[in-house]
mmCIF file of C-alpha atoms in Angstrom:
data_model
loop_
_atom_site.group_PDB
_atom_site.id
_atom_site.type_symbol
_atom_site.label_atom_id
_atom_site.label_comp_id
_atom_site.label_asym_id
_atom_site.label_seq_id
_atom_site.Cartn_x
_atom_site.Cartn_y
_atom_site.Cartn_z
ATOM 1 C CA UNK K 889 -42.008 27.361 42.767
ATOM 2 C CA UNK K 890 -39.936 24.355 42.857
ATOM 3 C CA UNK K 891 -39.641 24.464 46.463
ATOM 4 C CA UNK K 892 -43.486 24.579 46.960
ATOM 5 C CA UNK K 893 -43.798 21.739 44.535
ATOM 6 C CA UNK K 894 -41.229 19.707 46.377
ATOM 7 C CA UNK K 895 -42.847 20.278 49.685
ATOM 8 C CA UNK K 896 -46.257 19.198 48.253
ATOM 9 C CA UNK K 897 -44.778 16.020 46.836
ATOM 10 C CA UNK K 898 -43.114 14.954 50.099
ATOM 11 C CA UNK K 899 -46.377 15.542 52.078
ATOM 12 C CA UNK K 900 -48.154 13.353 49.479
ATOM 13 C CA UNK K 901 -45.566 10.610 49.750
ATOM 14 C CA UNK K 902 -46.036 10.637 53.597
ATOM 15 C CA UNK K 903 -49.844 10.497 53.335
ATOM 16 C CA UNK K 904 -49.490 7.604 51.112
ATOM 17 C CA UNK K 905 -46.795 6.027 52.688
ATOM 18 C CA UNK K 906 -48.397 5.217 56.151
ATOM 19 C CA UNK K 907 -51.348 3.295 54.721
ATOM 20 C CA UNK K 908 -49.313 1.456 52.049
ATOM 21 C CA UNK K 909 -46.667 0.629 54.868
ATOM 22 C CA UNK K 910 -49.309 -0.575 57.132
ATOM 23 C CA UNK K 911 -50.922 -2.834 54.453
ATOM 24 C CA UNK K 912 -47.720 -4.367 53.164
ATOM 25 C CA UNK K 913 -46.389 -4.858 56.741
ATOM 26 C CA UNK K 914 -49.319 -7.054 57.815
ATOM 27 C CA UNK K 915 -49.437 -8.657 54.126
ATOM 28 C CA UNK K 916 -45.927 -9.855 54.640
ATOM 29 C CA UNK K 917 -46.813 -11.401 58.000
ATOM 30 C CA UNK K 918 -49.640 -13.474 56.261
ATOM 31 C CA UNK K 919 -47.563 -14.427 53.061
ATOM 32 C CA UNK K 920 -44.816 -15.725 55.549
ATOM 33 C CA UNK K 921 -47.449 -18.499 56.584
ATOM 34 C CA UNK K 922 -48.131 -20.498 53.362
ATOM 35 C CA UNK K 923 -49.377 -23.456 55.580
ATOM 36 C CA UNK K 924 -52.420 -21.460 56.787
ATOM 37 C CA UNK K 925 -55.611 -20.486 55.029
ATOM 38 C CA UNK K 926 -55.378 -17.078 53.572
ATOM 39 C CA UNK K 927 -59.010 -16.271 54.420
ATOM 40 C CA UNK K 928 -60.770 -16.172 57.802
ATOM 41 C CA UNK K 929 -63.989 -18.062 58.333
ATOM 42 C CA UNK K 930 -67.143 -15.980 58.838
ATOM 43 C CA UNK K 931 -69.834 -17.075 61.424
ATOM 44 C CA UNK K 932 -72.831 -14.974 62.445
ATOM 45 C CA UNK K 933 -73.461 -11.310 63.457
ATOM 46 C CA UNK K 934 -72.693 -10.460 67.139
ATOM 47 C CA UNK K 935 -75.577 -9.213 69.248
ATOM 48 C CA UNK K 936 -76.259 -5.613 70.186
ATOM 49 C CA UNK K 937 -75.012 -4.556 73.615
ATOM 50 C CA UNK K 938 -74.403 -1.290 75.450
ATOM 51 C CA UNK K 939 -72.742 -1.676 78.831
ATOM 52 C CA UNK K 940 -70.685 0.369 81.269
ATOM 53 C CA UNK K 941 -66.895 0.339 81.088
ATOM 54 C CA UNK K 942 -64.203 0.470 83.739
ATOM 55 C CA UNK K 943 -64.038 4.264 83.492
ATOM 56 C CA UNK K 944 -67.908 4.695 84.272
ATOM 57 C CA UNK K 945 -68.948 5.541 80.685
ATOM 58 C CA UNK K 946 -70.508 3.365 78.287
ATOM 59 C CA UNK K 947 -69.475 1.248 75.231
ATOM 60 C CA UNK K 948 -71.867 -0.221 72.536
ATOM 61 C CA UNK K 949 -71.811 -2.615 69.800
ATOM 62 C CA UNK K 950 -72.279 0.324 67.488
ATOM 63 C CA UNK K 951 -69.221 2.074 68.959
ATOM 64 C CA UNK K 952 -67.201 -0.826 67.601
ATOM 65 C CA UNK K 953 -68.493 -0.676 63.972
ATOM 66 C CA UNK K 954 -65.482 -0.085 61.865
ATOM 67 C CA UNK K 955 -63.044 -1.700 64.313
ATOM 68 C CA UNK K 956 -61.880 -5.250 64.786
ATOM 69 C CA UNK K 957 -62.122 -6.456 68.083
ATOM 70 C CA UNK K 958 -61.225 -9.572 70.406
ATOM 71 C CA UNK K 959 -63.726 -10.522 73.195
ATOM 72 C CA UNK K 960 -63.770 -12.760 76.288
ATOM 73 C CA UNK K 961 -65.787 -13.325 79.245
ATOM 74 C CA UNK K 962 -64.305 -13.032 82.897
ATOM 75 C CA UNK K 963 -64.994 -12.092 86.350
ATOM 76 C CA UNK K 964 -62.491 -10.328 88.685
ATOM 77 C CA UNK K 965 -63.039 -12.605 91.563
ATOM 78 C CA UNK K 966 -62.187 -15.665 89.475
ATOM 79 C CA UNK K 967 -59.290 -18.012 90.301
ATOM 80 C CA UNK K 968 -56.542 -18.976 87.967
ATOM 81 C CA UNK K 969 -58.687 -19.211 84.678
ATOM 82 C CA UNK K 970 -59.659 -15.503 84.204
ATOM 83 C CA UNK K 971 -56.257 -14.175 85.159
ATOM 84 C CA UNK K 972 -54.834 -16.525 82.533
ATOM 85 C CA UNK K 973 -57.238 -15.668 79.831
ATOM 86 C CA UNK K 974 -56.616 -11.947 80.656
ATOM 87 C CA UNK K 975 -52.921 -12.425 80.367
ATOM 88 C CA UNK K 976 -53.384 -13.940 76.788
ATOM 89 C CA UNK K 977 -55.505 -10.666 76.122
ATOM 90 C CA UNK K 978 -52.835 -8.560 77.432
ATOM 91 C CA UNK K 979 -50.297 -10.332 75.149
ATOM 92 C CA UNK K 980 -52.587 -9.534 72.223
ATOM 93 C CA UNK K 981 -52.890 -5.910 73.141
ATOM 94 C CA UNK K 982 -49.087 -5.788 73.188
ATOM 95 C CA UNK K 983 -48.775 -7.448 69.873
ATOM 96 C CA UNK K 984 -51.031 -4.774 68.270
ATOM 97 C CA UNK K 985 -50.498 -1.839 70.681
ATOM 98 C CA UNK K 986 -49.884 0.763 67.941
ATOM 99 C CA UNK K 987 -52.728 -0.397 65.822
ATOM 100 C CA UNK K 988 -55.801 1.864 66.452
ATOM 101 C CA UNK K 989 -58.253 -0.506 64.584
ATOM 102 C CA UNK K 990 -57.841 -3.125 67.107
ATOM 103 C CA UNK K 991 -59.881 -3.196 70.314
ATOM 104 C CA UNK K 992 -60.244 -5.642 73.096
ATOM 105 C CA UNK K 993 -63.590 -6.243 75.157
ATOM 106 C CA UNK K 994 -63.777 -8.344 78.442
ATOM 107 C CA UNK K 995 -67.395 -8.819 79.447
ATOM 108 C CA UNK K 996 -67.987 -9.472 83.201
ATOM 109 C CA UNK K 997 -70.340 -12.396 84.002
ATOM 110 C CA UNK K 998 -70.486 -11.265 87.655
ATOM 111 C CA UNK K 999 -71.485 -7.602 87.308
ATOM 112 C CA UNK K 1000 -73.061 -7.530 90.763
ATOM 113 C CA UNK K 1001 -69.457 -7.708 92.420
ATOM 114 C CA UNK K 1002 -67.590 -6.352 89.373
ATOM 115 C CA UNK K 1003 -68.227 -2.630 90.171
ATOM 116 C CA UNK K 1004 -66.762 0.129 88.066
ATOM 117 C CA UNK K 1005 -63.761 0.419 90.606
ATOM 118 C CA UNK K 1006 -63.329 -3.286 90.645
ATOM 119 C CA UNK K 1007 -63.090 -3.479 86.868
ATOM 120 C CA UNK K 1008 -60.742 -0.381 86.894
ATOM 121 C CA UNK K 1009 -58.521 -2.091 89.344
ATOM 122 C CA UNK K 1010 -58.521 -5.339 87.468
ATOM 123 C CA UNK K 1011 -57.737 -3.471 84.052
ATOM 124 C CA UNK K 1012 -54.711 -1.779 85.761
ATOM 125 C CA UNK K 1013 -53.457 -5.203 86.991
ATOM 126 C CA UNK K 1014 -53.083 -6.229 83.288
ATOM 127 C CA UNK K 1015 -51.845 -3.033 81.887
ATOM 128 C CA UNK K 1016 -55.152 -2.347 79.869
ATOM 129 C CA UNK K 1017 -54.825 0.837 77.877
ATOM 130 C CA UNK K 1018 -57.678 3.386 77.849
ATOM 131 C CA UNK K 1019 -59.442 3.380 74.599
ATOM 132 C CA UNK K 1020 -57.997 0.023 73.597
ATOM 133 C CA UNK K 1021 -59.016 -2.624 76.060
ATOM 134 C CA UNK K 1022 -62.575 -2.263 77.679
ATOM 135 C CA UNK K 1023 -64.005 -4.044 80.592
ATOM 136 C CA UNK K 1024 -67.711 -4.130 80.458
ATOM 137 C CA UNK K 1025 -70.496 -4.659 83.094
ATOM 138 C CA UNK K 1026 -74.365 -4.683 82.602
ATOM 139 C CA UNK K 1027 -77.304 -6.334 83.925
ATOM 140 C CA UNK K 1028 -76.401 -9.871 84.888
ATOM 141 C CA UNK K 1029 -79.468 -11.443 83.036
ATOM 142 C CA UNK K 1030 -78.599 -9.485 79.870
ATOM 143 C CA UNK K 1031 -74.877 -10.260 79.963
ATOM 144 C CA UNK K 1032 -75.309 -14.130 80.477
ATOM 145 C CA UNK K 1033 -78.089 -14.145 77.785
ATOM 146 C CA UNK K 1034 -75.818 -12.294 75.276
ATOM 147 C CA UNK K 1035 -72.869 -14.745 75.981
ATOM 148 C CA UNK K 1036 -75.027 -17.808 75.362
ATOM 149 C CA UNK K 1037 -77.427 -16.707 72.786
ATOM 150 C CA UNK K 1038 -75.272 -14.167 70.936
ATOM 151 C CA UNK K 1039 -71.803 -15.372 71.195
ATOM 152 C CA UNK K 1040 -72.767 -19.151 71.835
ATOM 153 C CA UNK K 1041 -70.453 -19.309 74.690
ATOM 154 C CA UNK K 1042 -71.798 -21.057 77.850
ATOM 155 C CA UNK K 1043 -71.888 -19.394 81.133
ATOM 156 C CA UNK K 1044 -73.239 -21.455 84.313
ATOM 157 C CA UNK K 1045 -73.331 -20.418 87.982
ATOM 158 C CA UNK K 1046 -72.185 -23.135 90.338
ATOM 159 C CA UNK K 1047 -74.583 -23.987 92.909
ATOM 160 C CA UNK K 1048 -72.090 -24.888 95.641
ATOM 161 C CA UNK K 1049 -68.940 -22.719 94.604
ATOM 162 C CA UNK K 1050 -65.737 -22.536 96.186
ATOM 163 C CA UNK K 1051 -63.933 -18.944 96.279
ATOM 164 C CA UNK K 1052 -62.889 -18.253 92.647
ATOM 165 C CA UNK K 1053 -65.108 -20.722 90.929
ATOM 166 C CA UNK K 1054 -68.710 -19.224 91.318
ATOM 167 C CA UNK K 1055 -69.184 -19.344 87.441
ATOM 168 C CA UNK K 1056 -68.023 -21.981 84.852
ATOM 169 C CA UNK K 1057 -67.470 -20.105 81.457
ATOM 170 C CA UNK K 1058 -65.770 -20.693 78.344
ATOM 171 C CA UNK K 1059 -62.217 -20.296 77.868
ATOM 172 C CA UNK K 1060 -62.576 -19.185 74.357
ATOM 173 C CA UNK K 1061 -61.534 -15.736 72.832
ATOM 174 C CA UNK K 1062 -63.854 -14.339 69.944
ATOM 175 C CA UNK K 1063 -62.745 -12.566 66.914
ATOM 176 C CA UNK K 1064 -65.114 -10.025 65.558
ATOM 177 C CA UNK K 1065 -64.556 -8.041 62.428
ATOM 178 C CA UNK K 1066 -65.299 -4.417 61.509
ATOM 179 C CA UNK K 1067 -68.867 -5.324 60.445
ATOM 180 C CA UNK K 1068 -69.782 -7.008 63.664
ATOM 181 C CA UNK K 1069 -69.495 -10.412 62.385
ATOM 182 C CA UNK K 1070 -68.044 -13.327 64.382
ATOM 183 C CA UNK K 1071 -64.819 -14.483 62.536
ATOM 184 C CA UNK K 1072 -63.531 -17.137 64.954
ATOM 185 C CA UNK K 1073 -63.307 -18.724 68.360
ATOM 186 C CA UNK K 1074 -59.852 -19.648 70.072
ATOM 187 C CA UNK K 1075 -58.904 -21.340 73.117
ATOM 188 C CA UNK K 1076 -57.042 -18.697 75.128
ATOM 189 C CA UNK K 1077 -54.936 -21.187 76.900
ATOM 190 C CA UNK K 1078 -53.610 -23.190 73.799
ATOM 191 C CA UNK K 1079 -50.358 -21.549 72.186
ATOM 192 C CA UNK K 1080 -51.311 -22.829 68.691
ATOM 193 C CA UNK K 1081 -54.785 -21.535 68.808
ATOM 194 C CA UNK K 1082 -53.575 -18.097 70.123
ATOM 195 C CA UNK K 1083 -50.898 -17.967 67.532
ATOM 196 C CA UNK K 1084 -53.720 -18.530 64.985
ATOM 197 C CA UNK K 1085 -55.744 -15.719 66.443
ATOM 198 C CA UNK K 1086 -53.009 -13.330 66.285
ATOM 199 C CA UNK K 1087 -52.415 -14.376 62.584
ATOM 200 C CA UNK K 1088 -56.212 -13.942 61.846
ATOM 201 C CA UNK K 1089 -56.264 -10.492 63.521
ATOM 202 C CA UNK K 1090 -53.558 -9.524 61.026
ATOM 203 C CA UNK K 1091 -55.496 -10.721 57.961
ATOM 204 C CA UNK K 1092 -58.416 -8.922 59.029
ATOM 205 C CA UNK K 1093 -56.435 -5.674 59.508
ATOM 206 C CA UNK K 1094 -55.163 -6.324 55.978
ATOM 207 C CA UNK K 1095 -58.733 -6.809 54.666
ATOM 208 C CA UNK K 1096 -59.918 -3.616 56.622
ATOM 209 C CA UNK K 1097 -56.832 -1.688 55.022
ATOM 210 C CA UNK K 1098 -57.606 -2.892 51.709
ATOM 211 C CA UNK K 1099 -61.076 -1.237 51.817
ATOM 212 C CA UNK K 1100 -59.467 2.227 52.140
ATOM 213 C CA UNK K 1101 -58.323 4.387 49.082
ATOM 214 C CA UNK K 1102 -54.685 3.915 48.643
#
């Protein structure tokens, strides 16, 4: 009887320990930054999308409900800008590699050339993990409209492009919460802004964890 009670008590402590440990781990990160705001600004709702992934299946905005995600807009034939932006995204993936509630989404602004194999190869180049970091392609007009009208990030096709600069697009990374609301825009090339993004990801993870029963 005592042994059975002890086993159940240990199992209960383990079940409670994981969410509590997660919560206090990220809360400690936030509390260690007293010079920063404790809340993350809220903007507007993200647009609906459903596009093909680098694995040939599909991912929609509805599939990301309940998850926090960071998004950017790139194309695989881009010069230095997109690889540098993807390196920042790769660092974010590494920072939160074990957290299943954070996803990364890279939208291709050049879907005509960014085939599934091209996106798959590009994803491998940056060590993207399946189920963690998605590279999406859809109809070009749809993607560009979503970027400009939904995320408010401009994408412009150059009239006389050199190789690697066919599109002028934003260097910003977008933070989206578990309800599909945009919570921030961050320059992916500026260390202080990327640091702020990482801190705000941690804050949203604490917010999300706080909605679960402890």
